[in-house]
PDB file of C-alpha atoms in Angstrom:
ATOM      1  CA  UNK O   1     283.129  55.332 123.423  1.00 65.00           C
ATOM      2  CA  UNK O   2     283.934  57.238 120.104  1.00 82.00           C
ATOM      3  CA  UNK O   3     287.215  58.604 121.654  1.00 88.00           C
ATOM      4  CA  UNK O   4     288.353  55.055 122.450  1.00 86.00           C
ATOM      5  CA  UNK O   5     287.473  53.949 118.899  1.00 87.00           C
ATOM      6  CA  UNK O   6     289.442  56.947 117.589  1.00 89.00           C
ATOM      7  CA  UNK O   7     292.363  56.121 119.819  1.00 91.00           C
ATOM      8  CA  UNK O   8     292.457  52.512 118.524  1.00 93.00           C
ATOM      9  CA  UNK O   9     291.914  53.445 114.785  1.00 95.00           C
ATOM     10  CA  UNK O  10     294.181  56.322 114.448  1.00 96.00           C
ATOM     11  CA  UNK O  11     297.482  54.429 114.928  1.00 97.00           C
ATOM     12  CA  UNK O  12     296.282  51.798 112.446  1.00 96.00           C
ATOM     13  CA  UNK O  13     295.472  54.441 109.822  1.00 97.00           C
ATOM     14  CA  UNK O  14     298.800  56.090 110.335  1.00 97.00           C
ATOM     15  CA  UNK O  15     300.650  52.900 110.061  1.00 97.00           C
ATOM     16  CA  UNK O  16     298.833  52.051 106.894  1.00 97.00           C
ATOM     17  CA  UNK O  17     299.966  55.475 105.458  1.00 97.00           C
ATOM     18  CA  UNK O  18     303.471  55.078 106.822  1.00 97.00           C
ATOM     19  CA  UNK O  19     303.724  51.653 105.159  1.00 97.00           C
ATOM     20  CA  UNK O  20     302.546  52.861 101.826  1.00 97.00           C
ATOM     21  CA  UNK O  21     305.379  55.616 101.832  1.00 97.00           C
ATOM     22  CA  UNK O  22     307.959  53.080 103.054  1.00 96.00           C
ATOM     23  CA  UNK O  23     307.129  50.473 100.456  1.00 97.00           C
ATOM     24  CA  UNK O  24     307.366  53.175  97.778  1.00 96.00           C
ATOM     25  CA  UNK O  25     310.743  54.448  99.159  1.00 95.00           C
ATOM     26  CA  UNK O  26     312.190  50.789  99.414  1.00 95.00           C
ATOM     27  CA  UNK O  27     310.774  49.316  96.173  1.00 95.00           C
ATOM     28  CA  UNK O  28     309.485  52.072  93.986  1.00 94.00           C
ATOM     29  CA  UNK O  29     312.854  52.634  92.319  1.00 94.00           C
ATOM     30  CA  UNK O  30     312.865  49.044  91.008  1.00 94.00           C
ATOM     31  CA  UNK O  31     311.175  50.322  87.855  1.00 91.00           C
ATOM     32  CA  UNK O  32     313.907  53.008  87.346  1.00 91.00           C
ATOM     33  CA  UNK O  33     317.040  50.745  87.427  1.00 93.00           C
ATOM     34  CA  UNK O  34     318.828  53.133  84.951  1.00 95.00           C
ATOM     35  CA  UNK O  35     318.580  56.069  87.546  1.00 95.00           C
ATOM     36  CA  UNK O  36     321.798  56.839  89.310  1.00 96.00           C
ATOM     37  CA  UNK O  37     322.118  55.122  92.709  1.00 96.00           C
ATOM     38  CA  UNK O  38     322.747  58.257  94.578  1.00 96.00           C
ATOM     39  CA  UNK O  39     319.555  59.860  93.198  1.00 96.00           C
ATOM     40  CA  UNK O  40     317.568  56.791  94.017  1.00 96.00           C
ATOM     41  CA  UNK O  41     318.946  56.875  97.604  1.00 96.00           C
ATOM     42  CA  UNK O  42     318.124  60.642  98.047  1.00 96.00           C
ATOM     43  CA  UNK O  43     314.644  60.184  96.579  1.00 95.00           C
ATOM     44  CA  UNK O  44     314.051  57.203  98.804  1.00 96.00           C
ATOM     45  CA  UNK O  45     315.184  59.105 101.879  1.00 96.00           C
ATOM     46  CA  UNK O  46     312.867  61.946 101.048  1.00 96.00           C
ATOM     47  CA  UNK O  47     309.917  59.598 100.756  1.00 96.00           C
ATOM     48  CA  UNK O  48     310.949  57.769 103.919  1.00 95.00           C
ATOM     49  CA  UNK O  49     310.914  61.134 105.796  1.00 96.00           C
ATOM     50  CA  UNK O  50     307.190  61.180 105.219  1.00 96.00           C
ATOM     51  CA  UNK O  51     306.834  57.613 106.476  1.00 96.00           C
ATOM     52  CA  UNK O  52     308.657  58.626 109.703  1.00 96.00           C
ATOM     53  CA  UNK O  53     306.286  61.585 110.155  1.00 97.00           C
ATOM     54  CA  UNK O  54     303.406  59.096 110.160  1.00 98.00           C
ATOM     55  CA  UNK O  55     305.125  56.074 111.887  1.00 97.00           C
ATOM     56  CA  UNK O  56     306.408  57.936 114.976  1.00 97.00           C
ATOM     57  CA  UNK O  57     303.081  59.447 115.930  1.00 97.00           C
ATOM     58  CA  UNK O  58     301.301  56.162 115.216  1.00 97.00           C
ATOM     59  CA  UNK O  59     303.584  54.369 117.663  1.00 97.00           C
ATOM     60  CA  UNK O  60     303.586  57.167 120.262  1.00 97.00           C
ATOM     61  CA  UNK O  61     299.760  57.463 120.324  1.00 96.00           C
ATOM     62  CA  UNK O  62     299.294  53.880 119.846  1.00 96.00           C
ATOM     63  CA  UNK O  63     301.203  52.940 122.763  1.00 96.00           C
ATOM     64  CA  UNK O  64     298.375  54.419 124.857  1.00 95.00           C
ATOM     65  CA  UNK O  65     296.071  51.600 123.727  1.00 95.00           C
ATOM     66  CA  UNK O  66     298.379  48.886 122.426  1.00 95.00           C
ATOM     67  CA  UNK O  67     301.571  47.225 123.742  1.00 92.00           C
ATOM     68  CA  UNK O  68     304.869  47.775 121.829  1.00 93.00           C
ATOM     69  CA  UNK O  69     304.687  44.052 120.740  1.00 89.00           C
ATOM     70  CA  UNK O  70     301.053  44.600 119.378  1.00 91.00           C
ATOM     71  CA  UNK O  71     302.159  47.672 117.514  1.00 94.00           C
ATOM     72  CA  UNK O  72     305.055  45.878 115.980  1.00 91.00           C
ATOM     73  CA  UNK O  73     303.035  42.806 115.009  1.00 89.00           C
ATOM     74  CA  UNK O  74     300.418  45.117 113.527  1.00 92.00           C
ATOM     75  CA  UNK O  75     302.923  47.019 111.583  1.00 93.00           C
ATOM     76  CA  UNK O  76     304.382  43.726 110.147  1.00 90.00           C
ATOM     77  CA  UNK O  77     300.862  42.540 108.964  1.00 91.00           C
ATOM     78  CA  UNK O  78     300.194  46.010 107.553  1.00 95.00           C
ATOM     79  CA  UNK O  79     303.540  45.919 105.793  1.00 93.00           C
ATOM     80  CA  UNK O  80     302.918  42.626 104.131  1.00 91.00           C
ATOM     81  CA  UNK O  81     299.463  43.691 103.117  1.00 92.00           C
ATOM     82  CA  UNK O  82     300.680  46.859 101.481  1.00 96.00           C
ATOM     83  CA  UNK O  83     303.571  45.073  99.817  1.00 93.00           C
ATOM     84  CA  UNK O  84     301.409  42.403  98.278  1.00 94.00           C
ATOM     85  CA  UNK O  85     299.196  45.206  96.728  1.00 95.00           C
ATOM     86  CA  UNK O  86     302.183  47.087  95.648  1.00 96.00           C
ATOM     87  CA  UNK O  87     303.959  44.126  94.228  1.00 94.00           C
ATOM     88  CA  UNK O  88     300.951  43.227  92.177  1.00 95.00           C
ATOM     89  CA  UNK O  89     299.633  46.612  90.958  1.00 95.00           C
ATOM     90  CA  UNK O  90     302.973  48.653  90.695  1.00 96.00           C
ATOM     91  CA  UNK O  91     305.671  46.116  90.117  1.00 94.00           C
ATOM     92  CA  UNK O  92     303.401  43.669  88.171  1.00 95.00           C
ATOM     93  CA  UNK O  93     304.737  40.604  89.971  1.00 93.00           C
ATOM     94  CA  UNK O  94     302.706  37.589  90.937  1.00 93.00           C
ATOM     95  CA  UNK O  95     302.227  36.475  94.463  1.00 92.00           C
ATOM     96  CA  UNK O  96     302.622  32.683  94.855  1.00 94.00           C
ATOM     97  CA  UNK O  97     300.857  30.318  97.240  1.00 95.00           C
ATOM     98  CA  UNK O  98     304.311  30.034  98.954  1.00 94.00           C
ATOM     99  CA  UNK O  99     304.231  33.787  99.468  1.00 92.00           C
ATOM    100  CA  UNK O 100     300.762  33.658 101.008  1.00 91.00           C
ATOM    101  CA  UNK O 101     301.584  30.826 103.247  1.00 94.00           C
ATOM    102  CA  UNK O 102     304.701  32.557 104.573  1.00 91.00           C
ATOM    103  CA  UNK O 103     302.692  35.872 105.017  1.00 89.00           C
ATOM    104  CA  UNK O 104     299.919  33.833 106.717  1.00 91.00           C
ATOM    105  CA  UNK O 105     302.413  32.433 109.202  1.00 91.00           C
ATOM    106  CA  UNK O 106     303.641  35.878 110.084  1.00 87.00           C
ATOM    107  CA  UNK O 107     300.001  37.026 110.514  1.00 87.00           C
ATOM    108  CA  UNK O 108     299.438  33.927 112.732  1.00 89.00           C
ATOM    109  CA  UNK O 109     302.321  35.163 114.888  1.00 85.00           C
ATOM    110  CA  UNK O 110     300.697  38.592 115.201  1.00 85.00           C
ATOM    111  CA  UNK O 111     297.521  36.856 116.185  1.00 87.00           C
ATOM    112  CA  UNK O 112     299.346  35.043 118.998  1.00 86.00           C
ATOM    113  CA  UNK O 113     300.689  38.306 120.208  1.00 85.00           C
ATOM    114  CA  UNK O 114     297.201  39.875 120.318  1.00 84.00           C
ATOM    115  CA  UNK O 115     295.616  36.912 122.151  1.00 85.00           C
ATOM    116  CA  UNK O 116     298.440  36.141 124.549  1.00 69.00           C
ATOM    117  CA  UNK O 117     297.746  36.770 128.249  1.00 70.00           C
ATOM    118  CA  UNK O 118     298.829  40.225 129.424  1.00 58.00           C
TER     119      UNK O 118
END
């Protein structure tokens, strides 16, 4: 039983980690708009390399217990969750009710993917 729990949780934890790095790579530079674009691109690629080192094993190992569609749906919900926290805490931006409704609709889509007949 613990092995199965580990097999289900490890991909989720790796996807959370990968999404933290990817969110930083994609949006972290927005606080440094005066930095040269080439430097920002190189820094973002460096950060994204770490993201790939987490996302690829998450999907490879996760495919043993989740379908590809489930992994993708899970990744989207994790991405939005990480983005909301990052947007509020790092960028200092507000999340409106419209944002939350839109994100909830995407989460509802993920729910349908997990509950659909196999």
